[in-house]
Backbone as a ProteinNet text record, in pm:
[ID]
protein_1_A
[PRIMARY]
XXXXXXXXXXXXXXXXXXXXXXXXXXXXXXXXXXXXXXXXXXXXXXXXXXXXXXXXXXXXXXXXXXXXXXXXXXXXXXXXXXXXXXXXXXXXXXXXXXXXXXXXXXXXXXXXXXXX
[TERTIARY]
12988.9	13015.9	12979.9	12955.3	12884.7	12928.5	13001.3	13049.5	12887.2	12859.4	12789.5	12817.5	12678.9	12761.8	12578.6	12641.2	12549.6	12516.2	12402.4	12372.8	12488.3	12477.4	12540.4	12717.8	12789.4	12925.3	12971.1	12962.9	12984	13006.5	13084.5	13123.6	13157.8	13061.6	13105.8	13097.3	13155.6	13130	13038.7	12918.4	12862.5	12845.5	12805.1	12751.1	12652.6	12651.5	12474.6	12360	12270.4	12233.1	12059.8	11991.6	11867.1	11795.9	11795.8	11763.9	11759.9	11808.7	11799	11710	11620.2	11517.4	11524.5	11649	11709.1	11837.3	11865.7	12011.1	12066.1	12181.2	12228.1	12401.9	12376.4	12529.8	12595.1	12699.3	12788	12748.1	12813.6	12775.6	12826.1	13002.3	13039.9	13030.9	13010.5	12931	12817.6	12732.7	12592.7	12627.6	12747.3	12789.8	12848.5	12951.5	13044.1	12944.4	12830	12725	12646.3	12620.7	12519	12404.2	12422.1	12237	12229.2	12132.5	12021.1	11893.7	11869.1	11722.6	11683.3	11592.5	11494.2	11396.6	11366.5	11266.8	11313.8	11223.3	11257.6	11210.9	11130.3	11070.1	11103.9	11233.8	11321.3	11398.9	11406.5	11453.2	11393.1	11447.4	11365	11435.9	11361.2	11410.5	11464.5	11562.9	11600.3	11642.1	11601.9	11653.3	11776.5	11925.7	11994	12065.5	12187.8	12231.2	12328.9	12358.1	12409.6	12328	12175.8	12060	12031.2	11943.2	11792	11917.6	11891.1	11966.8	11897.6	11864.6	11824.7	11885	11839.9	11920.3	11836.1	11886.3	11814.7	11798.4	11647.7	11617.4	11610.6	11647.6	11683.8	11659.7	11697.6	11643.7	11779.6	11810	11947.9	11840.3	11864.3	11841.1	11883.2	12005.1	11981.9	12105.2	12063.3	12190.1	12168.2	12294.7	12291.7	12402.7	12397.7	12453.9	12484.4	12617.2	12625.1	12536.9	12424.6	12306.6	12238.9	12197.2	12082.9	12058.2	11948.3	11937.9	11805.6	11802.2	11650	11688.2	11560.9	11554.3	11516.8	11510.4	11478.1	11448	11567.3	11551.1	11587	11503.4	11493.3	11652.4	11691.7	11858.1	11853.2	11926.5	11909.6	12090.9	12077.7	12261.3	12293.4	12404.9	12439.4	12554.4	12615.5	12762.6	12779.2	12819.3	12756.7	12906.6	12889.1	13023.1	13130.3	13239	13324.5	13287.2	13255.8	13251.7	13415.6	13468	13570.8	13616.4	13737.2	13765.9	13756.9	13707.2	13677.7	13510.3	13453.8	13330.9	13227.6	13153.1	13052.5	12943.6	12845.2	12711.9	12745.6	12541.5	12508.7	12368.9	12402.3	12284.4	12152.1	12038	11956.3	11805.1	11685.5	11581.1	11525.2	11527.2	11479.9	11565.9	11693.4	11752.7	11674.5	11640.9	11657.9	11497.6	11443.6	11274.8	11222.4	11268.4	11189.1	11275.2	11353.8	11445.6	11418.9	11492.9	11478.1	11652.4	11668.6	11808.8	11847.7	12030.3	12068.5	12176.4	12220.1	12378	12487.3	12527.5	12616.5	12738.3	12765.6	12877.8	13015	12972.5	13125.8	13218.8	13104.5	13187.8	13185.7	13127.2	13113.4	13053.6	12920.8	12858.8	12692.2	12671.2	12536.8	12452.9	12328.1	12258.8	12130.1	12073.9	11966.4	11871.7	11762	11668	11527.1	11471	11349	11244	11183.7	11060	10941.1	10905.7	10744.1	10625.3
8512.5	8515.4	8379	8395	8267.4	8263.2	8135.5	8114.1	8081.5	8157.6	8144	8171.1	8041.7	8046.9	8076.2	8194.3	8247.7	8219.8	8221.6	8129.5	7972.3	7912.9	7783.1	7813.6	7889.7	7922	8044.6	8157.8	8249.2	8281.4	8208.9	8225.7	8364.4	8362.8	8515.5	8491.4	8599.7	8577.4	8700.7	8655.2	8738.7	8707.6	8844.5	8858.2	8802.8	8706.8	8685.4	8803.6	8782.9	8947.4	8918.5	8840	8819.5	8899.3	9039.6	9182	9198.8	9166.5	9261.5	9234.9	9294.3	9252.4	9150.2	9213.5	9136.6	9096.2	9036.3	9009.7	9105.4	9142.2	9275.6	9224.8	9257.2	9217.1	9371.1	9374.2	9513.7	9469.3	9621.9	9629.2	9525.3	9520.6	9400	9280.4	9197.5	9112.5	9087.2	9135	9163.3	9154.3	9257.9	9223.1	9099.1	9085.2	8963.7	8824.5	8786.6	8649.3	8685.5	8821.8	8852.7	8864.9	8950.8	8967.2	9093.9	9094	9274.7	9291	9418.5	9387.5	9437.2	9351.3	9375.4	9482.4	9544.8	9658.9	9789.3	9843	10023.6	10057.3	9978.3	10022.3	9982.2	9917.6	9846.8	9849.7	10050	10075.9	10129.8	10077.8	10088.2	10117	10194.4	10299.9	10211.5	10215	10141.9	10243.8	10216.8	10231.1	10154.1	10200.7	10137.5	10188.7	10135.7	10188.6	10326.9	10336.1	10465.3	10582.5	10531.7	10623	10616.2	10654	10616.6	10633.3	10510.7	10476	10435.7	10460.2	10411.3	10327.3	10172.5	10075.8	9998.4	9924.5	9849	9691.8	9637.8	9513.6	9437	9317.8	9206.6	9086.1	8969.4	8856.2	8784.5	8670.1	8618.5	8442	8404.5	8282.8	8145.9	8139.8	8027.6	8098.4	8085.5	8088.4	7963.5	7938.6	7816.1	7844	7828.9	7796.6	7660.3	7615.3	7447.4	7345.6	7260.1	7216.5	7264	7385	7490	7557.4	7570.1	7609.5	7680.7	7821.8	7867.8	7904.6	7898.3	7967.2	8139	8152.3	8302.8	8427.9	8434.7	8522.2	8633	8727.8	8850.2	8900.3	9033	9108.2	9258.4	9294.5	9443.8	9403.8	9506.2	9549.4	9681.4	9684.2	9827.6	9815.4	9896.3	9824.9	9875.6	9858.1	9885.4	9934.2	10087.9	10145	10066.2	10041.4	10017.3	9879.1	9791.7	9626.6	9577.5	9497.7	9437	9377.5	9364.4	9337.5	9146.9	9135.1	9022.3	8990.6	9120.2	9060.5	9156.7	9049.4	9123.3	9141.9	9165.6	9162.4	9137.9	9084.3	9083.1	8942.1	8839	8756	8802.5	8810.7	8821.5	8777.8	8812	8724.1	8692.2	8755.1	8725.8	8552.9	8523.8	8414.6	8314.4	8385.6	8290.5	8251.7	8341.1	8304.4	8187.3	8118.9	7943.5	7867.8	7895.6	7826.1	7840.2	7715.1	7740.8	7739.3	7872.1	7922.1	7812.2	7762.9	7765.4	7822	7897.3	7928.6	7875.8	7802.1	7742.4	7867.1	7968	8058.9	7964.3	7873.8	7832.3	7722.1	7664.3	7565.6	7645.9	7800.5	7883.1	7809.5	7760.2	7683.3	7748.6	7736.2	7770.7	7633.6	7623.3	7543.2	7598.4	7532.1	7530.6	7410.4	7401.1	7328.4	7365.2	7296.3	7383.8	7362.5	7498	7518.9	7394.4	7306.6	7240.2	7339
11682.4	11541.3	11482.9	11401.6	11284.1	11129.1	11116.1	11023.1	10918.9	10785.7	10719.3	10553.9	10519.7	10351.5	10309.4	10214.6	10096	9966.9	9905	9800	9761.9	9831.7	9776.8	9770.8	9814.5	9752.6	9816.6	9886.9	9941.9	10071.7	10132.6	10251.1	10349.8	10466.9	10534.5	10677.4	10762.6	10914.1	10963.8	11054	11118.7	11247.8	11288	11446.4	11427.2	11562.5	11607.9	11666.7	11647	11662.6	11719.6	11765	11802.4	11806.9	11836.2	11833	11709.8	11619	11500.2	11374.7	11336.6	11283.6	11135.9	11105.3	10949.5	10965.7	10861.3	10869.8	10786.9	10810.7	10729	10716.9	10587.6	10499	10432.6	10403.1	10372.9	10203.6	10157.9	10014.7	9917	9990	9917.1	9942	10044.2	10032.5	9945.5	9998.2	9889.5	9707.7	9685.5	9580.5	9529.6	9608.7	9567.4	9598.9	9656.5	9665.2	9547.1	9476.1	9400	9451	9579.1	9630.5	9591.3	9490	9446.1	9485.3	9498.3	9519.6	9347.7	9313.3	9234.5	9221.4	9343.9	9316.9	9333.5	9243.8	9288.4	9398.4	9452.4	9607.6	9725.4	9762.2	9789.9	9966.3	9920.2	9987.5	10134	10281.7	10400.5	10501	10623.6	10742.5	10811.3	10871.6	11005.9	11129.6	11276.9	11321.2	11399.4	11396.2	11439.4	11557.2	11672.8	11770.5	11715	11589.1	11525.6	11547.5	11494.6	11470.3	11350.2	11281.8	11155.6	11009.5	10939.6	10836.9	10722.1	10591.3	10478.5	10393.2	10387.4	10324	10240.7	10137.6	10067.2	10099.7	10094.1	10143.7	9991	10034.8	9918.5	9976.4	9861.9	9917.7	9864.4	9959	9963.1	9920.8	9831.7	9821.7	9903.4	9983.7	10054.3	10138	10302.3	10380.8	10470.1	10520.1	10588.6	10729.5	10820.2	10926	10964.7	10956.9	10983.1	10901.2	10982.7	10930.7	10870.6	10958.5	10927.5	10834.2	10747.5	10647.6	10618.3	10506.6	10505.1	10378.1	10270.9	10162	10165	10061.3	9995.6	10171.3	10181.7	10341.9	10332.1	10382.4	10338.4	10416	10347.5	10419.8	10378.2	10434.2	10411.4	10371.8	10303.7	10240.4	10310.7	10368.7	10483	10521.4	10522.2	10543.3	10695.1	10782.3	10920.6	10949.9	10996.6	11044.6	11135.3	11171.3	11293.5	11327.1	11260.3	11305.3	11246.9	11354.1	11374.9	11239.5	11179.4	11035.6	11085.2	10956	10914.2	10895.7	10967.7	10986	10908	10815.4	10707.5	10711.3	10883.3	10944	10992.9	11018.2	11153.1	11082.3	11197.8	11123.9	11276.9	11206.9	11267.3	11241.7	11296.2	11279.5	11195	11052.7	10907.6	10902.8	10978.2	10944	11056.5	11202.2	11305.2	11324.2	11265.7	11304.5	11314.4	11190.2	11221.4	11282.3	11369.6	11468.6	11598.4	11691.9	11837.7	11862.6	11933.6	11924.5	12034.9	12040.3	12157.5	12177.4	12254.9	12265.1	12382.8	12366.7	12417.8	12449.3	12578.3	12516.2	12582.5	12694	12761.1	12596.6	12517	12427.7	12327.7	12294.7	12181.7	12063	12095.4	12001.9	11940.4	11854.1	11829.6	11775.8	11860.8	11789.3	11766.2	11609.9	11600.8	11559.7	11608.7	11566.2	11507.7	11385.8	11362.2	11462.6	11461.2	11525.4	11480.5	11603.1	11561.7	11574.4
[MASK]
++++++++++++++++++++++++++++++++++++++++++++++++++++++++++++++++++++++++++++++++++++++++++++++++++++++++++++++++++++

């Protein structure tokens, strides 16, 4: 889990998720940071470990992990059945791509550094 803040002010917790092609935030989240998508064409297939889901992709203007930080990163909004309360996603590679992951699990640490 990863403590993460959305546009400048929006604090949420997600799963780390390396597998997962986007990062995916629940409706209210999405609502309450103010992420919309802008287009009518927006909306895209996923397959997930549920099975094939239709959700809308958006763009989250700045998330940050600790240091770490990326602009305009793409997310899908989905509110993902049966994840543990407190937790609003799943961060995944739309966030981690220009990073070199580390996971520390014995000190429960995540690091990242950017990719040269």
């Amino acid at each position: 889990m990863a403590r993460v803040e959305l546009n400048d002010y929006h604090e949420a917790r997600l799963i780390v998720d390396t597998g997962a092609t986007y990062t995916t935030i629940s409706e209210n989240l999405a609502f309450d940071a103010g992420i919309r998508s802008d287009s009518v064409n927006s909306r895209i297939n996923l397959v997930t470990v549920g099975g094939k889901v239709q959700a809308e992709l958006a763009i989250a203007r700045k998330i940050r992990v600790g240091n770490a930080g990326r602009d305009d990163v793409r997310v899908v909004i989905h509110t993902i059945p049966n994840l543990p309360d407190g937790i609003d996603g799943l961060l995944g590679l739309s966030f981690f791509d220009r990073f070199l992951i580390r996971l520390d699990h014995s000190n429960q640490q995540l690091n990242l550094s950017p990719r040269t």
